XYZ file of C-alpha atoms in Angstrom:
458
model
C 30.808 37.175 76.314
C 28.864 34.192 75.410
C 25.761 35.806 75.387
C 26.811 38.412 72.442
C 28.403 35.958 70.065
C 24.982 33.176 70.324
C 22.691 36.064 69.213
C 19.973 35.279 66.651
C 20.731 34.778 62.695
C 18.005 37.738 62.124
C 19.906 39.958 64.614
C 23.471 39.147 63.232
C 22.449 40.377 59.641
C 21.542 43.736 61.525
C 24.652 44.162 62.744
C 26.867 43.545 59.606
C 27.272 45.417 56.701
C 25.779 44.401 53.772
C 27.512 44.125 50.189
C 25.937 46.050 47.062
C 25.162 42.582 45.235
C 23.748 41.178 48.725
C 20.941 44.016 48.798
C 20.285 43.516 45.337
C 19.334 39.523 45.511
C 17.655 40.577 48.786
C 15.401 42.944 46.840
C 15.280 40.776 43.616
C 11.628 40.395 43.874
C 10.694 43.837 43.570
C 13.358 44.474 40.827
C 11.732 41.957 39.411
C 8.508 43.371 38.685
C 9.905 46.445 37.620
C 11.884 45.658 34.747
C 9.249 42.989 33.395
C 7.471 46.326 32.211
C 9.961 48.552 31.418
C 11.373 45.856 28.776
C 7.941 45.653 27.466
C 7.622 49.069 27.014
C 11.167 49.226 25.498
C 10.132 46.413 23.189
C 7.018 48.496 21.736
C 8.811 51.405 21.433
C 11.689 49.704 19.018
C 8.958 48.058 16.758
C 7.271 51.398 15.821
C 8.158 53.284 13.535
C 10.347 56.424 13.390
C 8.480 59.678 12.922
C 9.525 60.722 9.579
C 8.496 56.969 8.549
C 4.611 57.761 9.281
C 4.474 59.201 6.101
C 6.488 56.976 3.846
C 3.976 54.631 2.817
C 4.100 52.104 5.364
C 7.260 51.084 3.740
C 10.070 50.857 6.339
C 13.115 51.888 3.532
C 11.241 54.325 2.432
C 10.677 52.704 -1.047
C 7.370 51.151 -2.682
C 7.347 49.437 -5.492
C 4.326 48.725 -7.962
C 4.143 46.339 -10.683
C 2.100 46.894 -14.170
C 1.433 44.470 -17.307
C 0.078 46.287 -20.121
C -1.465 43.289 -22.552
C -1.629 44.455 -25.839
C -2.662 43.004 -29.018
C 0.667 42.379 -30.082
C 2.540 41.558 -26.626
C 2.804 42.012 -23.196
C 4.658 44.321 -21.366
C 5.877 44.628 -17.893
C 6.318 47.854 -15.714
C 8.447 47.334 -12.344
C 8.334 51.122 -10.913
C 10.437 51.587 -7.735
C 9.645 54.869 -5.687
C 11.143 56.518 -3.118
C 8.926 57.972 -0.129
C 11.399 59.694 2.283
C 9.394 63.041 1.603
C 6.223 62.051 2.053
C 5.439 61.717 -1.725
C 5.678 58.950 -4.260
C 8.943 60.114 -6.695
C 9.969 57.744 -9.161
C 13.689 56.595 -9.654
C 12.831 53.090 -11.695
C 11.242 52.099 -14.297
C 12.499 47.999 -14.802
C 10.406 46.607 -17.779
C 10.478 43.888 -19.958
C 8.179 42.693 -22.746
C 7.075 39.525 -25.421
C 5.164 38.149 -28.010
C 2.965 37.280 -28.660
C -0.217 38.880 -26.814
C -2.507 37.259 -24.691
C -5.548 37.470 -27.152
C -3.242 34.967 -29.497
C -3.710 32.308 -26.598
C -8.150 32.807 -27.357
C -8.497 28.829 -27.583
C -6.308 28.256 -24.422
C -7.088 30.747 -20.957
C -4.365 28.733 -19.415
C -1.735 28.984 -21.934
C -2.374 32.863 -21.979
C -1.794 32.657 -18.160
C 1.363 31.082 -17.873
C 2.726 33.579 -21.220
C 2.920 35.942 -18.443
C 5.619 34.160 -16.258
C 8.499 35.751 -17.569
C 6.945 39.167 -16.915
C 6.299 38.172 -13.480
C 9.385 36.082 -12.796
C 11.218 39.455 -13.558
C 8.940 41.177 -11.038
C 10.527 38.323 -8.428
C 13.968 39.384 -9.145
C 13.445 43.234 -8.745
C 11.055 43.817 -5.937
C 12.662 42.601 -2.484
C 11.225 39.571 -1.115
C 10.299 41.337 1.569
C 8.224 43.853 -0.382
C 6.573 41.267 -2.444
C 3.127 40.652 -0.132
C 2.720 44.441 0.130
C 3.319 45.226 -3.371
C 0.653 44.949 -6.039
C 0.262 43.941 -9.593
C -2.217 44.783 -12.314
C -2.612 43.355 -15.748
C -4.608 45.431 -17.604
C -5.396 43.775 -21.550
C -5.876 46.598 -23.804
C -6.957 46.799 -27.583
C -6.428 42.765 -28.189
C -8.871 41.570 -25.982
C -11.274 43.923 -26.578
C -11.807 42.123 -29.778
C -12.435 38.735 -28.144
C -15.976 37.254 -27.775
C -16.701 38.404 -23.959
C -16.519 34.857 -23.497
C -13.022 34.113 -24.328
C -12.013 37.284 -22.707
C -13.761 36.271 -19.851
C -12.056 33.156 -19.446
C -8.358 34.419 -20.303
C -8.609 36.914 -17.203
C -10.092 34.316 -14.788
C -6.993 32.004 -15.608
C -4.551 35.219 -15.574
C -5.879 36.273 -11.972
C -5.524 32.111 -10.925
C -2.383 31.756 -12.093
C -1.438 34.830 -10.222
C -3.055 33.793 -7.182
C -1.301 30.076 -6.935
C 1.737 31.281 -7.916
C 3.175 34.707 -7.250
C 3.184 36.614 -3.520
C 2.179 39.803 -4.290
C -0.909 41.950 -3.675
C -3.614 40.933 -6.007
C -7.664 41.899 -6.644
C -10.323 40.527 -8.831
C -10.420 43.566 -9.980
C -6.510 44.282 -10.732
C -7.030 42.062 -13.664
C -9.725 43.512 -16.422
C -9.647 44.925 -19.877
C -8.942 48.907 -19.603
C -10.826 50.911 -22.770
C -10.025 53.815 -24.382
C -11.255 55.851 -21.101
C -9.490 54.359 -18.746
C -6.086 54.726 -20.778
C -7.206 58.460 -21.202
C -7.532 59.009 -17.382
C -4.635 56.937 -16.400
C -2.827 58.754 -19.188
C -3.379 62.208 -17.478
C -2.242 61.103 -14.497
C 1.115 60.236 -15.602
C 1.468 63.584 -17.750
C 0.519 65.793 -14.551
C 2.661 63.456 -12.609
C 5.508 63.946 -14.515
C 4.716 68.088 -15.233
C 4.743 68.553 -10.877
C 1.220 69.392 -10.875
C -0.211 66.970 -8.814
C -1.472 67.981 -5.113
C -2.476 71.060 -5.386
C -5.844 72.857 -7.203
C -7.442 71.734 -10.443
C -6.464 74.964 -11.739
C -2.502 73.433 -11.727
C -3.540 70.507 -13.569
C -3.120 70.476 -17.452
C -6.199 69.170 -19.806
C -4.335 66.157 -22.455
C -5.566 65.319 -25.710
C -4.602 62.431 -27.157
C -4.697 61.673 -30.950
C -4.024 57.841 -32.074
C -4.803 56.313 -35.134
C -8.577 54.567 -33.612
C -9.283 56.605 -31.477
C -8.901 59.912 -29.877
C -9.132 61.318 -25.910
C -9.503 63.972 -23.703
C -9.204 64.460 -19.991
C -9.046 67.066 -17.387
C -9.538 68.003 -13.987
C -13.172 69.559 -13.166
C -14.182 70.678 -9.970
C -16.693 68.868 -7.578
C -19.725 70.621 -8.882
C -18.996 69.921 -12.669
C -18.415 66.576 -11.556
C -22.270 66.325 -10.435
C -23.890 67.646 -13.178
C -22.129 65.046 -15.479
C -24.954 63.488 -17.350
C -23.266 60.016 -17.358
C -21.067 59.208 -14.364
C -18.933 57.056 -16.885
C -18.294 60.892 -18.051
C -15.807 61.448 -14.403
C -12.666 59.228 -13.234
C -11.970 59.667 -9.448
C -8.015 59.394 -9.271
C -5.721 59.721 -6.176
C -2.399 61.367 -6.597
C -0.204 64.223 -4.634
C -2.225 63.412 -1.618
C -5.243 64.400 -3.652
C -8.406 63.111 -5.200
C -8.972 64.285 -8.709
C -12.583 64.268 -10.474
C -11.641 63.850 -14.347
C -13.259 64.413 -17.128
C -12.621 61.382 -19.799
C -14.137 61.061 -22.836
C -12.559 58.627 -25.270
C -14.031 58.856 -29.111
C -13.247 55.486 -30.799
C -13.794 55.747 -34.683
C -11.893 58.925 -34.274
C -8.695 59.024 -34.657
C -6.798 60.555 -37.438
C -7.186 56.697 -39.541
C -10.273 56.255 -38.668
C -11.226 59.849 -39.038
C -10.083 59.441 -42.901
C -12.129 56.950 -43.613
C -15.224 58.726 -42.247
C -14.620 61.837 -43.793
C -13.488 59.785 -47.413
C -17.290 58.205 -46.472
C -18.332 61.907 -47.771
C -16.952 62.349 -50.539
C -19.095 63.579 -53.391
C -19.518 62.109 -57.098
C -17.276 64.574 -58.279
C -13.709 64.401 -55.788
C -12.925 65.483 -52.451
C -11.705 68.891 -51.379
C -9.675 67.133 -48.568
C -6.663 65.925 -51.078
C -4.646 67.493 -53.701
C -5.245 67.943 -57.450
C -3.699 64.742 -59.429
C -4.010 62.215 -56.778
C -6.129 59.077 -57.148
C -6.752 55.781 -55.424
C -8.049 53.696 -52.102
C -7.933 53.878 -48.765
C -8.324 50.583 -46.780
C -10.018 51.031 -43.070
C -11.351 49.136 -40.999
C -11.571 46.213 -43.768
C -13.995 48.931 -46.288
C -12.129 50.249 -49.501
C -12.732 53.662 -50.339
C -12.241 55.280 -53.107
C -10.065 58.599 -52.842
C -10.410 60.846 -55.539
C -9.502 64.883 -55.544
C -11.792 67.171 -56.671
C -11.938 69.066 -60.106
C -11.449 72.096 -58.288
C -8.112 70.660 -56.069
C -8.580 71.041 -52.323
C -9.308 73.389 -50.308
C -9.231 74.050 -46.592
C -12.432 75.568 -46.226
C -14.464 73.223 -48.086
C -12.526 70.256 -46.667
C -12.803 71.556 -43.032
C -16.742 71.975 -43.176
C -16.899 68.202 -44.402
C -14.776 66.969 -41.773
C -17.072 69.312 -39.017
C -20.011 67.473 -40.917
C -18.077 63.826 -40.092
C -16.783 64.960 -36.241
C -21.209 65.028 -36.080
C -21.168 68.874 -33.956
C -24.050 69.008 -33.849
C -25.507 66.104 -32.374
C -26.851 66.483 -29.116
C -25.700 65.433 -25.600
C -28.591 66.127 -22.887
C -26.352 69.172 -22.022
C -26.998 72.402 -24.113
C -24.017 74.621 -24.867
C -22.063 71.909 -23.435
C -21.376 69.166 -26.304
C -18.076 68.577 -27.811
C -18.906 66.240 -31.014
C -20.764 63.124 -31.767
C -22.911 63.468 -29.158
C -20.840 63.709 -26.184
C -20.609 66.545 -23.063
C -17.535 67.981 -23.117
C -17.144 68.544 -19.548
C -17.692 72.670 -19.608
C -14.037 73.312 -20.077
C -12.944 74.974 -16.606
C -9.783 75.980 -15.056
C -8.735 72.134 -15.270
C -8.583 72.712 -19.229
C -6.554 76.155 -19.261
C -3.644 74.677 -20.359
C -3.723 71.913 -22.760
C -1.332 69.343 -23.931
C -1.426 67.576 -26.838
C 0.006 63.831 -28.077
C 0.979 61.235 -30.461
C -0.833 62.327 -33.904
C -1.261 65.673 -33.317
C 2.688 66.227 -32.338
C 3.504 64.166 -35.444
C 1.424 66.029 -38.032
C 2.678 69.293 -36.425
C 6.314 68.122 -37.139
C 5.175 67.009 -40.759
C 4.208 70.336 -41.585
C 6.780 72.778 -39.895
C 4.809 73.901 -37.064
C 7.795 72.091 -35.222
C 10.530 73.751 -36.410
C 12.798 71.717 -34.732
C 12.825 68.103 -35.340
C 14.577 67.077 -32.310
C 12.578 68.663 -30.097
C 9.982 66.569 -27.718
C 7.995 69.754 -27.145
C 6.779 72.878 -28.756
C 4.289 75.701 -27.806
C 1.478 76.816 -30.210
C -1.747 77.618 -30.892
C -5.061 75.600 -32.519
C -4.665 78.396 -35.325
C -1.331 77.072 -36.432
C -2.599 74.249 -37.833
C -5.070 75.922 -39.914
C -2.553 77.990 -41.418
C -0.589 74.957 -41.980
C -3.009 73.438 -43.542
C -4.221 75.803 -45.909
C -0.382 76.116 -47.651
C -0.642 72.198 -47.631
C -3.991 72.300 -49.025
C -2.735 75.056 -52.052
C -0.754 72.516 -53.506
C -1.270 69.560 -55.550
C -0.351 66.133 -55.116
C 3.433 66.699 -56.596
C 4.012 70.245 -54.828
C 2.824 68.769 -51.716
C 5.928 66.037 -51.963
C 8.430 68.021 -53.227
C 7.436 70.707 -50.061
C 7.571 67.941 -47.740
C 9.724 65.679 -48.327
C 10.223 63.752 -44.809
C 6.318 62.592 -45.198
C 5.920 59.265 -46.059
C 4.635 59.023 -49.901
C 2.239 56.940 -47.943
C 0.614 59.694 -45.755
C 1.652 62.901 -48.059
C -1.764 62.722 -50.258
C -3.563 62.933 -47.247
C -1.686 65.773 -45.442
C -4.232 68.407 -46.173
C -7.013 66.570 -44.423
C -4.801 65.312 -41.606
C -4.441 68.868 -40.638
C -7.971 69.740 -41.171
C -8.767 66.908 -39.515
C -6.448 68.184 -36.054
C -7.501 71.590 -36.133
C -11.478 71.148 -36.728
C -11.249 68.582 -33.958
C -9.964 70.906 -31.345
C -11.406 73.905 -32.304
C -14.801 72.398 -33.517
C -15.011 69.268 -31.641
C -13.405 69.643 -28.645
C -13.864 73.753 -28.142
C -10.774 75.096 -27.546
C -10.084 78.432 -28.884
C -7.958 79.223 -31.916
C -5.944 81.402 -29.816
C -5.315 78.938 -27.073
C -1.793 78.058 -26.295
C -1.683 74.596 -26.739
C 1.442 72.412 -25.497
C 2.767 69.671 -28.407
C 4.448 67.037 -26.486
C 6.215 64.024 -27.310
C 7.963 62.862 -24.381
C 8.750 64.881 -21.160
C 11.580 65.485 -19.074
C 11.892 63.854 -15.453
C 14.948 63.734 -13.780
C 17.110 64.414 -16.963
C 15.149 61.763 -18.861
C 12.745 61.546 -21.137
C 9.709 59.808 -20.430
C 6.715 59.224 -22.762
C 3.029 59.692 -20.476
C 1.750 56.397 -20.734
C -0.797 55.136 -19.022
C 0.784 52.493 -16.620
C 2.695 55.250 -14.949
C -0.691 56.492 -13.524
C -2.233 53.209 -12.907
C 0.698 52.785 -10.601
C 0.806 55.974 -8.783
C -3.183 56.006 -8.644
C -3.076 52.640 -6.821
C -0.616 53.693 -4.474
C -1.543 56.991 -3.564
């Protein structure tokens, strides 16, 4: 009896039945080691990201956000877009902006004065893009027509303070090179990129893309989508814009003509009149036309105006003939014209030459933001307009200016003979007027900060 109850401690654990908790702190060891992974691993797999999240940008909501100051001459003006990536592609739901006065080339004495005009713009880019976005989200401030006027110097030193002041004072994402002066060009390609953008024809061939021409006062620019082949033969490489959007990378042709625009284009057609009047404006009208600080003298012929006679002088001002290092390739004064491919098969046209068509009833419909026709149509336009003398002309159109009616006839000659004589396209051509566009049930105007966003993004 004695001898079974003194056994050993080792043996006595033999003979009794263990409890579940017992054999787990007996085997703790080995538990132990295998959980220290398995939480590891657990760990890992909760910080990555979800599959459908791959594609949204690096942006865990699904949203990016981008943030754009156009600097004008006049003011500034910020852009806060807000996109949603949940499909893989950028889609815009936001446009937040805000803007003052004066413009940064108003601050010319004082770079650091200029700088700090942009705080409320940027303080309003604090309040609308999530703190947490803010590192990952960048801004550009691109200065426009004001600074381009500067000495280099001055302009110089107003974007070194802008991209300092930036730098000590704001989180987000910002490059050397985010801060510059954007020319004509650059608002031409950008431009294109919001009006394909905005059309759903981004990501797939060049052949879906639409050409845009766009008419200001200064200036005027066109830019479309050439394959990779016209892209290499460019005799310039300032002629092609590389631009990401859809998933794609675009090579663009941009040419911007500065002197041209339908202002400036007056001036250098007035700049041939002869001794005895100009064909380009109606019978009874007389006086001056300021440009570019010259005077000229406006003066109709003897003979009243004509289209044909004022169309060959504004062909003689567009220069057609010059050449570009390209032959059978040149648009006017001396530029390529990029060899008009499938990129520039449908073409959409802007600001001037939408308002002129609206001035003389190729628009039938004043509301509208859009309206299909043809190069021709504003040769026939302007030959009724250039039938008439100076009071016919106002009494036919009464909703121009008094301002711009005496010069209606060579506006139009002016917008045909540049796209059918500068630019190439044929009479026939359906060409898209546009004004705004629709997106989303609104309508949006296709200016260029749109694309800068999506191109830096994409």
């Amino acid at each position: 009896m004695r001898g079974f109850f003194h056994k050993t401690p080792t043996m006595y654990k033999m003979t009794m039945k263990e409890s579940f908790g017992e054999r787990l702190w007996r085997h703790r060891g080995i538990l132990f080691l295998i959980a220290v992974p398995l939480v590891l691993i657990g760990l890992i797999l909760a910080g990555m990201p979800r599959a459908q999240q791959a594609f949204q940008f690096g942006s865990e909501q699904g949203t990016k956000y981008a943030v754009v100051i156009d600097a004008g001459s006049t003011g500034s003006r910020v852009h806060i877009f807000t996109f949603s990536t949940g499909s893989g592609m950028l889609e815009l739901e936001t446009d937040n902006f805000q803007q003052l006065k004066p413009g940064l080339s108003s601050y010319a004495e004082s770079p650091k004065s200029a700088a700090e005009s942009l705080k409320p713009l940027l303080d309003k880019a604090l309040e609308t893009v999530p703190a947490n976005q803010q590192p990952h989200t960048s801004v550009e401030v691109r200065a426009t027509a004001g600074l381009r006027l500067l000495p280099e110097g001055q302009a110089d030193g107003i974007l070194e303070a802008v991209r300092r002041y930036l730098k000590e004072n704001y989180p987000f994402k910002c490059s050397r090179d985010s801060v510059s002066i954007l020319d004509g060009a650059d608002e031409g390609a950008f431009a294109w990129l919001t009006l394909n953008y905005l059309l759903g024809h981004l990501g797939g061939d060049v052949s879906n893309t639409v050409a845009a021409i766009d008419m200001g006062g200064g200036s005027v620019q066109m830019a479309y989508a050439v394959d990779r082949s016209t892209a290499s033969k460019a005799p310039s490489k300032d002629y092609i814009y590389k631009l990401k959007g859809g998933g794609k990378v675009y090579n663009v042709y941009v040419k911007s003509q500065l002197g041209y625009g339908i202002m400036a284009g007056r001036a250098a057609v007035l700049e041939k009149a002869q001794d005895d009047g100009h064909y380009c404006l109606p019978h009874g009208f007389s006086g001056t036309y300021s440009y570019g600080g010259k005077e000229l003298t406006a003066k109709h012929h003897a003979a009243g105006s004509s289209f044909d006679s004022c169309a060959d002088v504004v062909t003689s001002a567009l220069k057609v003939d010059e050449p570009c290092g390209k032959q059978g390739m040149c648009s006017f004064n001396g530029a390529w014209g990029g060899g008009l491919g499938h990129g520039a098969d449908k073409v959409y046209v802007s600001s001037y030459l939408f308002d002129r068509g609206v001035d003389s009833g190729i628009v039938r419909d004043p509301e509208a933001i859009r309206w299909d026709a043809t190069p021709a149509q504003y040769k026939e336009a302007a030959a009724e307009v250039c039938s008439l003398d100076e009071e016919a002309v106002k009494r036919k159109y009464p909703n121009v200016s008094p301002e711009h009616a005496p010069y209606l006839c060579m506006d139009l000659s002016y917008c045909y003979s540049v796209l059918v004589r500068g630019f190439k396209i044929k009479e026939t051509a359906p060409v898209t007027m546009i004004k705004q566009i629709q997106y989303k049930g609104e309508n949006l105007e296709a200016q260029w900060p749109l694309g800068a966003a999506i191109n830096s993004l994409s």
